[in-house]
Tab-separated table of C-alpha atoms and ligand atoms in Angstrom:
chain	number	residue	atom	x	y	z
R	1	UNK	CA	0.000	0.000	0.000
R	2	UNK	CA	0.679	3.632	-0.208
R	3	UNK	CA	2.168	5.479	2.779
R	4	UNK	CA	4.272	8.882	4.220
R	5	UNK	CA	6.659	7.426	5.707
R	6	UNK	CA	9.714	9.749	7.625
R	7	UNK	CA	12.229	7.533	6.512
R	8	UNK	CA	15.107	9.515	7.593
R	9	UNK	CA	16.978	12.038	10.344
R	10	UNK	CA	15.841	14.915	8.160
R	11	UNK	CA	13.527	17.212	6.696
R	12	UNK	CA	10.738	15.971	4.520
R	13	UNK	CA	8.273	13.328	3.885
R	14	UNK	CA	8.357	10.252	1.046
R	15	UNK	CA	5.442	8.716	-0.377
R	16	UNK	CA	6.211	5.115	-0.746
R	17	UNK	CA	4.991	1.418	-1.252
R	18	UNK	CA	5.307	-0.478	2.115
R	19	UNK	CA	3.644	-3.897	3.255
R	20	UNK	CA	-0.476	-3.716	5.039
R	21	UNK	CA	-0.690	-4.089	8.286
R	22	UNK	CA	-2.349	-6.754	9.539
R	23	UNK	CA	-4.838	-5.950	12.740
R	24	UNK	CA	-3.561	-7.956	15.811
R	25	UNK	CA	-5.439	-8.686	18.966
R	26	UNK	CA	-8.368	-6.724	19.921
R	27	UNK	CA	-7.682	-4.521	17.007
R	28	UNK	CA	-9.617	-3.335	13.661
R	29	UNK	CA	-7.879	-2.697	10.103
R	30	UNK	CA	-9.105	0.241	8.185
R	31	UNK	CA	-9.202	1.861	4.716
R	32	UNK	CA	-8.739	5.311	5.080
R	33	UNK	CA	-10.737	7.470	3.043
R	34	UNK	CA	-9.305	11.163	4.744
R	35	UNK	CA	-7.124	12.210	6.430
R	36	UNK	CA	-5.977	15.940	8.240
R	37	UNK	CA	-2.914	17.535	8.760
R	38	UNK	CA	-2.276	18.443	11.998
R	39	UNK	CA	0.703	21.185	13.487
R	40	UNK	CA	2.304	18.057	14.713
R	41	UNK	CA	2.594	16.192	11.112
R	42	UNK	CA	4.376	20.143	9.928
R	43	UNK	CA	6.569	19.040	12.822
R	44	UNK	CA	7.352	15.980	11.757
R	45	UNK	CA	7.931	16.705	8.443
R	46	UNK	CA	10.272	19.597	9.142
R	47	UNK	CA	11.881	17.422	11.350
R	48	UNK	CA	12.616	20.377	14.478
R	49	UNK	CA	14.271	19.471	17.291
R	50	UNK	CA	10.549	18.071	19.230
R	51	UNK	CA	10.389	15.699	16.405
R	52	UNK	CA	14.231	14.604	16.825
R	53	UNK	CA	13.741	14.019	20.324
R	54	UNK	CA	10.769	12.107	19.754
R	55	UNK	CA	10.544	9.567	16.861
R	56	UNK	CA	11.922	6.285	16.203
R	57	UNK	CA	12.289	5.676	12.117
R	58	UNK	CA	11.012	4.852	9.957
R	59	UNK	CA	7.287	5.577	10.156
R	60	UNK	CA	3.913	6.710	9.282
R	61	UNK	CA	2.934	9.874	9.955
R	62	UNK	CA	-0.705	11.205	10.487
R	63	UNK	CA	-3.500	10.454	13.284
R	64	UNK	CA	-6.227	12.507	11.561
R	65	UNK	CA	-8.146	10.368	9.639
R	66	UNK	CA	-12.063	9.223	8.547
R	67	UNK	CA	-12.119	5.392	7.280
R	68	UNK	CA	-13.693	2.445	6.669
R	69	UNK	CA	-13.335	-0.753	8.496
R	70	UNK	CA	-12.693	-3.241	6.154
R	71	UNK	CA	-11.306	-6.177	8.679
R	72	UNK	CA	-11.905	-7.128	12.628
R	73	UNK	CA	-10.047	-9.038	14.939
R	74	UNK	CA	-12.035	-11.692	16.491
R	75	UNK	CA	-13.776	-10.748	19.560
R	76	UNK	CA	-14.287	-7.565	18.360
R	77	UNK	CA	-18.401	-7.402	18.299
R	78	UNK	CA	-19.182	-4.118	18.480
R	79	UNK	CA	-17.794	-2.865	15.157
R	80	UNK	CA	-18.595	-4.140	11.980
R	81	UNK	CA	-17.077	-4.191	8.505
R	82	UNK	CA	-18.304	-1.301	6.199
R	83	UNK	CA	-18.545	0.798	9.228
R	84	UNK	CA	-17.204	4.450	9.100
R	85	UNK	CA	-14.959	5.337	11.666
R	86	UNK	CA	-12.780	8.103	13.232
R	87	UNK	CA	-10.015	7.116	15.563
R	88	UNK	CA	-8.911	8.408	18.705
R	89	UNK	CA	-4.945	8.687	18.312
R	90	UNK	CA	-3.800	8.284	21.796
R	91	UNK	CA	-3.948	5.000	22.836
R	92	UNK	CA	-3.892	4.621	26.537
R	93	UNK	CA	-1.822	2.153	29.070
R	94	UNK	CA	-5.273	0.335	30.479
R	95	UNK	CA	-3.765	-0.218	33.874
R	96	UNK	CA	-2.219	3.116	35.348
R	97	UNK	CA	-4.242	4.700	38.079
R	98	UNK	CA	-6.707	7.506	35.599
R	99	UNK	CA	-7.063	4.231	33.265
R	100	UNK	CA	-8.504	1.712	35.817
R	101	UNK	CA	-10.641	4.429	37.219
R	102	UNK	CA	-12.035	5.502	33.816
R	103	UNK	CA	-9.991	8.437	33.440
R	104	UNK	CA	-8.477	7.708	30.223
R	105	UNK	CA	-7.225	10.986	28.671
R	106	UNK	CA	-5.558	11.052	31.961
R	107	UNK	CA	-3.334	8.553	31.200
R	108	UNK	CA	0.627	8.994	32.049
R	109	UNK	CA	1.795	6.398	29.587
R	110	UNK	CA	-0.179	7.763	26.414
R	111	UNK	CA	1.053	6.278	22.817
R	112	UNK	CA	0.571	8.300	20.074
R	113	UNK	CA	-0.898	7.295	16.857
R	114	UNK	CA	1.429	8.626	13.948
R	115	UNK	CA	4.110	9.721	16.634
R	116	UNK	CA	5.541	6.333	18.598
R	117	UNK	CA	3.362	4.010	16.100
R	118	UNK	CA	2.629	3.797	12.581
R	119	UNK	CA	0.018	5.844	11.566
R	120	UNK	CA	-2.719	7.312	9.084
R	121	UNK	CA	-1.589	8.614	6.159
R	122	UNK	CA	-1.809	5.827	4.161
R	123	UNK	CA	-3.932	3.265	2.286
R	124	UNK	CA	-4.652	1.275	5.650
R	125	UNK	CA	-4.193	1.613	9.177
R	126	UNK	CA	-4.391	-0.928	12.369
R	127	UNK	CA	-5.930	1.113	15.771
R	128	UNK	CA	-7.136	-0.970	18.915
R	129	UNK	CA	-11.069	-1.368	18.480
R	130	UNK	CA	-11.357	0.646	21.553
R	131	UNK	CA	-9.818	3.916	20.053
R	132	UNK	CA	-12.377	3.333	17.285
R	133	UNK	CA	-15.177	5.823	17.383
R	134	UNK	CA	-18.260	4.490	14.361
R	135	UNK	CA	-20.269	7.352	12.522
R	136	UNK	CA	-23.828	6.009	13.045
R	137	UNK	CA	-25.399	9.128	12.077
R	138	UNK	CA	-24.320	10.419	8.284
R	139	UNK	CA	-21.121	12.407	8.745
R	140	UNK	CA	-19.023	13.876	5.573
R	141	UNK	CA	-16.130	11.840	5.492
R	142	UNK	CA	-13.934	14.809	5.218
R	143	UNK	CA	-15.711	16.003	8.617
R	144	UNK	CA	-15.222	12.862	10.545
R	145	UNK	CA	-11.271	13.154	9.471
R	146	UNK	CA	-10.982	15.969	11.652
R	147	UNK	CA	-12.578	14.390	14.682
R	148	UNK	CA	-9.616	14.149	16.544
R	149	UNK	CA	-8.624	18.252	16.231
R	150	UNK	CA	-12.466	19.307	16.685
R	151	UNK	CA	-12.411	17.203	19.644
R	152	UNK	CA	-9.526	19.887	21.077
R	153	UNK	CA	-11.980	21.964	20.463
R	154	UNK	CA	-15.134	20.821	21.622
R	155	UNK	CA	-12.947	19.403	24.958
R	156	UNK	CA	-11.910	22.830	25.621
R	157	UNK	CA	-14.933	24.911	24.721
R	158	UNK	CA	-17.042	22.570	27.097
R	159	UNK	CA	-14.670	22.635	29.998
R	160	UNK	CA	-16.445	25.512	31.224
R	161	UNK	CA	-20.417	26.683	31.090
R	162	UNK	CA	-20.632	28.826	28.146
R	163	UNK	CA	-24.605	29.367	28.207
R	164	UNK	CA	-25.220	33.439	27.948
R	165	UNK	CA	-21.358	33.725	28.782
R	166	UNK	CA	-18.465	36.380	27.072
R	167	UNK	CA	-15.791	34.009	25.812
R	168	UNK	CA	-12.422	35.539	23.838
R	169	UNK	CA	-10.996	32.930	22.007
R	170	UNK	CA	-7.174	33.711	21.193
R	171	UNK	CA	-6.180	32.282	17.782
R	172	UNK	CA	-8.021	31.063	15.038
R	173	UNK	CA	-6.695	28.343	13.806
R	174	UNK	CA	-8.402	25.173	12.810
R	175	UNK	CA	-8.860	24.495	16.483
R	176	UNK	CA	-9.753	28.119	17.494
R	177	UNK	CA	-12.257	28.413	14.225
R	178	UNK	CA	-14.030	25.093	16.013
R	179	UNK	CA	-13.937	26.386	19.058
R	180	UNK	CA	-15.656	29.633	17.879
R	181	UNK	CA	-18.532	27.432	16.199
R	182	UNK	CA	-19.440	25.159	19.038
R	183	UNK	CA	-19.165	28.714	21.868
R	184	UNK	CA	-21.621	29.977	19.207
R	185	UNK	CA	-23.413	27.183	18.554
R	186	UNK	CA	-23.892	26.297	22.591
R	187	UNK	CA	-25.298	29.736	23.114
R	188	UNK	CA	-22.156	32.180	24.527
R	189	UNK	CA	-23.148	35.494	24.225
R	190	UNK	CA	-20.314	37.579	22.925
R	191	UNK	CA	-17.509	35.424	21.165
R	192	UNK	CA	-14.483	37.617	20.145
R	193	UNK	CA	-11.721	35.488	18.425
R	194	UNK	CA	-8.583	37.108	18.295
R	195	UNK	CA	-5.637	36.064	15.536
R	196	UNK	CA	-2.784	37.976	12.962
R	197	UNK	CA	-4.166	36.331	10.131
R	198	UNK	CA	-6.959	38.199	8.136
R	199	UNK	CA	-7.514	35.141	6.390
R	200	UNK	CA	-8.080	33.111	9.252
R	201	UNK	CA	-10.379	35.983	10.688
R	202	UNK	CA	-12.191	36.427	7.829
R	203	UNK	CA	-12.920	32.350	7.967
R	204	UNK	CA	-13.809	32.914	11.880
R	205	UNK	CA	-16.373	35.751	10.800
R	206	UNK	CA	-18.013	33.025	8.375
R	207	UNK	CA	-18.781	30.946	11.563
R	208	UNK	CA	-21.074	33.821	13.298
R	209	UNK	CA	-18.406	35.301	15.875
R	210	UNK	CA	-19.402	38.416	17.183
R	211	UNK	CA	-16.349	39.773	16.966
R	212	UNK	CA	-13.349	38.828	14.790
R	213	UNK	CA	-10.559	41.208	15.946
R	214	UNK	CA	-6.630	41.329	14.740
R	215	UNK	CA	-4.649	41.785	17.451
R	216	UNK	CA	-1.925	43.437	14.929
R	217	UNK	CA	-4.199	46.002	14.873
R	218	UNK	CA	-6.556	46.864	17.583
R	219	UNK	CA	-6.946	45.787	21.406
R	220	UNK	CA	-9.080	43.057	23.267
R	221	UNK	CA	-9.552	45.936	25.469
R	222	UNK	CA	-10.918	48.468	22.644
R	223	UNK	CA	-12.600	44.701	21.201
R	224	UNK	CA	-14.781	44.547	24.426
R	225	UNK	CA	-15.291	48.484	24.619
R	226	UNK	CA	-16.982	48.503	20.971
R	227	UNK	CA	-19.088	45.257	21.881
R	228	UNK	CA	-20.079	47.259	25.414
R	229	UNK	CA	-18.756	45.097	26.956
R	230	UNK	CA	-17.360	46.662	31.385
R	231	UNK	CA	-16.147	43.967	33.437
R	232	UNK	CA	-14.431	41.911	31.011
R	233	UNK	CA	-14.832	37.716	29.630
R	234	UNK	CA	-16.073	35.177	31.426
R	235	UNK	CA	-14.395	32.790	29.712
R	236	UNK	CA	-11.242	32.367	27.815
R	237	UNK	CA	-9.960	29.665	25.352
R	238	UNK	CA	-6.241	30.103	24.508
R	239	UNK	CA	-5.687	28.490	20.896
R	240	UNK	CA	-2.434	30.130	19.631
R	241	UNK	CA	0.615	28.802	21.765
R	242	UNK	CA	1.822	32.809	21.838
R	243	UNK	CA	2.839	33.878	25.505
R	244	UNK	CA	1.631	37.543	24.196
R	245	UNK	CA	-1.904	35.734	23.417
R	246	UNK	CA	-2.142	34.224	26.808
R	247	UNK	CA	-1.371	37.520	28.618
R	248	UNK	CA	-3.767	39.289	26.493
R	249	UNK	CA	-6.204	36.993	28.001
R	250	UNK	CA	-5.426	37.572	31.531
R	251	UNK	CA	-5.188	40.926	31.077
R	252	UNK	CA	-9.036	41.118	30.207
R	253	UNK	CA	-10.709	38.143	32.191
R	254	UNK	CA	-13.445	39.176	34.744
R	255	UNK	CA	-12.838	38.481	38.318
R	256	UNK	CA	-13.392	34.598	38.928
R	257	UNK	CA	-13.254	34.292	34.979
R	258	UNK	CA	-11.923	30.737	33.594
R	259	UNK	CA	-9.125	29.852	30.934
R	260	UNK	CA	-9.367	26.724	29.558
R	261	UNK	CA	-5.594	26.378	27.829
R	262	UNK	CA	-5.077	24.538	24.481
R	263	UNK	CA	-2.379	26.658	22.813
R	264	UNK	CA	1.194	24.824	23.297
R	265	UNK	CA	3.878	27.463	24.446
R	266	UNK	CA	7.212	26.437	22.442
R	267	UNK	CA	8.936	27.565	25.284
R	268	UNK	CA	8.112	28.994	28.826
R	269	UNK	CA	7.376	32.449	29.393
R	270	UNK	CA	6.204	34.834	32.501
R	271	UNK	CA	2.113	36.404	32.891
R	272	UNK	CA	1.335	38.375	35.215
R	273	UNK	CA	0.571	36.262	38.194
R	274	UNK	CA	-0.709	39.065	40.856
R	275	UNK	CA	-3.821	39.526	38.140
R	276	UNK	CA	-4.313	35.796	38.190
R	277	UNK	CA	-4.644	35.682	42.042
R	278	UNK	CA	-6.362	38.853	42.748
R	279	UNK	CA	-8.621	38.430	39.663
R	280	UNK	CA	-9.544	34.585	41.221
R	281	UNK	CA	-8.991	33.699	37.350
R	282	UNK	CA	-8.926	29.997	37.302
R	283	UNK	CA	-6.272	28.143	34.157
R	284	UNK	CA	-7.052	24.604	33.069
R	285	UNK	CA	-4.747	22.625	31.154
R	286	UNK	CA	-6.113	20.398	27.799
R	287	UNK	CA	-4.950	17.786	26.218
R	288	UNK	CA	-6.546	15.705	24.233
R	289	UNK	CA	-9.789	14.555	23.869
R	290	UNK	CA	-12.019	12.805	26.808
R	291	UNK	CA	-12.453	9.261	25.927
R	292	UNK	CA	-15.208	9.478	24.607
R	293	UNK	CA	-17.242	12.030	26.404
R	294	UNK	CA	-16.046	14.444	24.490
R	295	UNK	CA	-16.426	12.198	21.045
R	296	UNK	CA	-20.289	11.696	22.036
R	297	UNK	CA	-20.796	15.499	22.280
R	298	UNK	CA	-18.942	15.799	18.941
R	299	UNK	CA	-21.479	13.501	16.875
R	300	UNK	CA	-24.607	15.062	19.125
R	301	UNK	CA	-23.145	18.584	18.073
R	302	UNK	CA	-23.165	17.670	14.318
R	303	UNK	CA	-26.629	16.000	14.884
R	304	UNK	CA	-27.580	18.885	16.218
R	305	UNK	CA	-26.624	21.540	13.416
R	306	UNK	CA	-23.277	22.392	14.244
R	307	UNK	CA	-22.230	23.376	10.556
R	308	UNK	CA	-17.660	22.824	10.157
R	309	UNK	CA	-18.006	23.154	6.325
R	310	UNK	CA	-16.406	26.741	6.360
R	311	UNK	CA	-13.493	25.320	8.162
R	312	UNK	CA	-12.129	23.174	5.808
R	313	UNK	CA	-10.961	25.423	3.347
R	314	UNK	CA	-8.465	23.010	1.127
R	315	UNK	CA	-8.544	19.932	-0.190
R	316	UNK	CA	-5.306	17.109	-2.083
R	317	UNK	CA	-4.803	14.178	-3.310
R	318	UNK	CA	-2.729	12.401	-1.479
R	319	UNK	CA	-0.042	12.103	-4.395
R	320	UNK	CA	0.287	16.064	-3.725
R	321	UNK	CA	0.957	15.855	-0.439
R	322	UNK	CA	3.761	18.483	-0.774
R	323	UNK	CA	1.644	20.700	-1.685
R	324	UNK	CA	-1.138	20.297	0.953
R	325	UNK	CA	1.900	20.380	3.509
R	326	UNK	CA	2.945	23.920	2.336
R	327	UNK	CA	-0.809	25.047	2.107
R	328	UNK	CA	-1.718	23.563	5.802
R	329	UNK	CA	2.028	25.553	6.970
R	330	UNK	CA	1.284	28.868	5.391
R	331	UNK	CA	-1.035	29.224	8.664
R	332	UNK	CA	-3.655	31.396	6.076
R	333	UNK	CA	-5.999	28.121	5.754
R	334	UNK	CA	-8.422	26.309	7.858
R	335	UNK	CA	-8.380	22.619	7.483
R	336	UNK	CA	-5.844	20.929	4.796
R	337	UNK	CA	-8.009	17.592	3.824
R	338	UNK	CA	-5.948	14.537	2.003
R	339	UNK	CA	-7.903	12.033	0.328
R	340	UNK	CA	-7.030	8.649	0.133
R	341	UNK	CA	-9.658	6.898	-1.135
R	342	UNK	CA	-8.398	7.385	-5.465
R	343	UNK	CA	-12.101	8.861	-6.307
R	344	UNK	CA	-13.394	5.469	-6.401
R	345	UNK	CA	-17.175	5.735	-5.718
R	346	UNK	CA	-18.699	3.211	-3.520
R	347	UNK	CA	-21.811	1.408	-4.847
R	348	UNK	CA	-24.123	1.919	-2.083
R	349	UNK	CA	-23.587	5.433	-0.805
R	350	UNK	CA	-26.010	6.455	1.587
R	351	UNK	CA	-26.567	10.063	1.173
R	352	UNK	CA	-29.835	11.071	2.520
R	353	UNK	CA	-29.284	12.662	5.961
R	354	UNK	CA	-32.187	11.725	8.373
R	355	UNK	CA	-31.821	14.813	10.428
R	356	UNK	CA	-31.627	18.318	9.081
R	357	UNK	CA	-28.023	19.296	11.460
R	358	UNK	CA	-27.195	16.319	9.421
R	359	UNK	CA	-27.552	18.091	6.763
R	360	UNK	CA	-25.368	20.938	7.121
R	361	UNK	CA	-22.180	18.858	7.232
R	362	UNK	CA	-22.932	16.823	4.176
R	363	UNK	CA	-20.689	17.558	1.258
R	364	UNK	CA	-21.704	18.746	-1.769
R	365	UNK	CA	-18.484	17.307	-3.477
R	366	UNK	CA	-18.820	14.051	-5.855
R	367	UNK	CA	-16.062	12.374	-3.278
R	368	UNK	CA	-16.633	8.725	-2.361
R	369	UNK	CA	-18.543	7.366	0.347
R	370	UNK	CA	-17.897	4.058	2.198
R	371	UNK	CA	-19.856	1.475	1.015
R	372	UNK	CA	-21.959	0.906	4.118
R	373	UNK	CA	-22.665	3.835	6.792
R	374	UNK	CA	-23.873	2.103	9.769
R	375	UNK	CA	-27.307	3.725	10.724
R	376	UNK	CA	-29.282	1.096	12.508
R	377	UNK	CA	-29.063	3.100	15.580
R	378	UNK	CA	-30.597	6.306	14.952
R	379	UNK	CA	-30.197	8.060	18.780
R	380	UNK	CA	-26.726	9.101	19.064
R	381	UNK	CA	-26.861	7.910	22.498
R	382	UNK	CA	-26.196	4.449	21.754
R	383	UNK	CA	-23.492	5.032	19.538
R	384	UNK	CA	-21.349	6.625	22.532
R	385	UNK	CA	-22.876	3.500	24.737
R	386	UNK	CA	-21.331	1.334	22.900
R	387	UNK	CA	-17.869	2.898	22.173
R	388	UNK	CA	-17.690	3.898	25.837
R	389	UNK	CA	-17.844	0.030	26.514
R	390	UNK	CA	-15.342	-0.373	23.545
O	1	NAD	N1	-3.262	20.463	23.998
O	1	NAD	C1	-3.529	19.681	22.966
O	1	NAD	O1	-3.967	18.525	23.089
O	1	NAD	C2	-3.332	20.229	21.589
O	1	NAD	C3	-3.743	19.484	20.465
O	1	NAD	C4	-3.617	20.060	19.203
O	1	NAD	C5	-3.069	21.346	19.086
O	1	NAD	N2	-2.646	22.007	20.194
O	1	NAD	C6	-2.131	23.384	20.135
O	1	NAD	O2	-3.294	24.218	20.045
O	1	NAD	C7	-2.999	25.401	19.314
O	1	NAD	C8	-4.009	25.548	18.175
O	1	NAD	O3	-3.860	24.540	17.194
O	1	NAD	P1	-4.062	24.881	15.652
O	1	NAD	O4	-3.814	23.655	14.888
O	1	NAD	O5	-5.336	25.630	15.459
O	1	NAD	O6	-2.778	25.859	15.513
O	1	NAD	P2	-2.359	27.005	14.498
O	1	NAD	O7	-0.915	27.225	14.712
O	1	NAD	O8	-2.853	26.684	13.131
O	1	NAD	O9	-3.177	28.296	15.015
O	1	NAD	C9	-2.683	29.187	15.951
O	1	NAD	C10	-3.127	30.584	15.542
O	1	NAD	O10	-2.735	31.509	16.554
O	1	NAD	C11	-2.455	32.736	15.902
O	1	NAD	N3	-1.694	33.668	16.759
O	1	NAD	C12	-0.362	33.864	16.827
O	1	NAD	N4	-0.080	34.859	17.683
O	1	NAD	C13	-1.268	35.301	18.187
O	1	NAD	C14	-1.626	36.312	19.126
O	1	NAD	N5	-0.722	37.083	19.739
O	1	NAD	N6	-2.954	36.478	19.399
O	1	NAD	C15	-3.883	35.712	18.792
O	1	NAD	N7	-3.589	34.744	17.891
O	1	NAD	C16	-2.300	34.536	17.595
O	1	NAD	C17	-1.696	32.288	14.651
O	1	NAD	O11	-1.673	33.304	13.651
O	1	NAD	C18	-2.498	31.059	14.228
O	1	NAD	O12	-3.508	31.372	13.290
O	1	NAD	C19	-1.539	25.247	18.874
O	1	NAD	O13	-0.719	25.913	19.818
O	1	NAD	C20	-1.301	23.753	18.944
O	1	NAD	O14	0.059	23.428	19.167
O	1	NAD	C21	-2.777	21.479	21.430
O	2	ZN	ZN1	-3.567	16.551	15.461
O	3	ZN	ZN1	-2.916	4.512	31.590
């Protein structure tokens, strides 16, 4: 099969022919139909000193990815062939103490799907049936590729009651842009995303913000001022990584106001502490995605309406994989999609969405369709039953 393999110490990817893997124990073997490119694969491919540090070679890069299971290891009951599927990309110890309490994304001994094991970007791809999350309501397959980024998102816009709240949302990257849809779509009052990038703020004022502000330009303070706006956000989402973004943020929090933190600092840096204490402003780390609380509010959130379209903005072959690489690192773009699935079009594609949120995220474009979207279930609810006891 066809894979990106980092083959060597340096920069750069290769597209080459390497053998399918085969699923082992307890696992599930899928044809990938999508994938995303993820900061981490720009990483990887640039080959910076994190990446150095980090990888063994060779191997497959990529943990973004839509698919459909083609092959299950025996045992496995609760996934079927033909199914579409997102994966979650960390794959957890199973017997630390978060694991055997439930507490999965709080696991110290996390493996990472495209970092310490082979991963997506290619033809097939092996995960453990219970980092498999099936589509049972119709999902675009280019949506469900991006589960495991708009699960940063939903993860951190839902770490903190958002209902009639102010939330400033600094950076507006794929991740921010999410974030900006589901604060909307939940029912924040004011969201302000902040970001350098007209592009990306122009994409972010396609979404519904309230406010879509460059911080190159004009002030969160003056932001809040025009949107009338006196004692400041309620709520704060840092999506940029930028140590000016994060004080920003603290800078114009309400007293007792919350910062959920996504953003990963490159290196550390000093806020202003004396505002943290005496403003009672309260900073929670994220990583991840909860497994799979936050997947079941992903797929209820689609159900519901929640419309991603406008954040996918570009969309390769994977033979041009350079090129989606240099579009996804010009930082101008939403989503960079790579499709794996050589424009064959299933026979049986089901297409009519039974809901009308549904509707909103299927796509328009003539791409192809696994062969069998599992829909027996129609309440969502199930579906996160039965991956929860996955
Ligand atoms: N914690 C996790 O599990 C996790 C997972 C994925 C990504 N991340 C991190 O989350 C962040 C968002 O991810 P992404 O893929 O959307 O990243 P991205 O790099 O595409 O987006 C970050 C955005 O922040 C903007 N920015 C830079 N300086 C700014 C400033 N002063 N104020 C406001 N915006 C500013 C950039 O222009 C860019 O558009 C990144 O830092 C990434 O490393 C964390
Ligand atoms: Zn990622
Ligand atoms: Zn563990």
């Amino acid at each position: 099969m066809k894979a990106l393999v980092k083959e060597r110490p340096e920069a750069g990817l290769r597209l080459v022919d390497v053998p399918e893997p085969t699923p082992g124990p307890g696992e599930v073997l899928i044809r990938v139909l999508r994938t995303g490119i993820c900061g981490t694969d720009l990483h990887i491919r640039k080959f910076d000193d994190w990446a150095r540090h980090t990888l063994k070679l060779p191997l497959i890069v990529g943990h973004e990815f839509s698919g459909e299971v083609v092959e299950v290891a025996p045992g496995v009951d609760n996934i079927a062939v033909g199914d579409l599927v997102s994966g979650e990309g960390h794959i957890v110890c199973g017997t630390c103490r978060n694991c055997m309490a439930g507490r999965r994304h709080l696991c110290r001994n996390t493996v990472g799907l495209g970092v310490h094991r082979d991963g997506a970007f290619a033809e097939y791809v092996t995960l453990p049936a219970s980092n498999v999350w099936v589509h049972r309501t119709p999902v675009d397959p280019d949506v469900a590729a991006i589960f495991d980024p708009f699960g940063n998102a939903v993860h951190t816009a839902l770490s903190f009651p958002l209902v009639g709240e102010d939330v400033l949302i600094t950076g507006a990257g794929p991740i921010g842009l999410m974030a900006a849809a589901v604060a909307t779509h939940v029912g924040a009052r004011n969201v302000v995303i902040t970001d350098v990038s007209d592009e990306r703020l122009d994409l972010a004022a396609k979404l519904g913000v309230t406010l879509a502000l460059n911080v190159r330009r004009g002030t969160v303070a003056e932001g809040m001022r025009r949107l009338g706006m006196r004692e400041g956000f309620d709520v704060g989402l840092e999506m940029s990584g930028s140590p000016q973004a994060m004080r920003d943020m603290i800078a114009n929090m309400t007293h007792g106001g919350k910062i959920a933190m996504l953003g990963l600092p490159a290196e550390e840096f000093a806020i202003d502490w004396a505002t943290v204490v005496t403003s009672m402003i309260t900073i929670k780390g994220i990583y991840g995605r909860e497994m799979f609380e936050t997947w079941y509010n992903m797929s209820v959130l689609l159900e519901k309406g929640l419309d991603l379209s406008p954040v996918i903005t570009d969309r390769f072959s994977y033979q041009d994989f350079d090129a989606a690489f240099d579009t996804a690192a010009s930082g101008r773009t939403g989503k960079v999609i790579l499709d794996w699935s050589g424009g064959a079009r299933p026979e049986r594609a089901r297409t009519e969405p039974t809901k009308a949120g549904a509707a909103a995220t299927m796509s328009t474009r003539g791409g192809a369709r696994p062969e069998r979207a599992r829909t027996e279930p129609t309440q969502a609810g199930a579906a996160a039953d039965t991956n929860r006891s996955a």
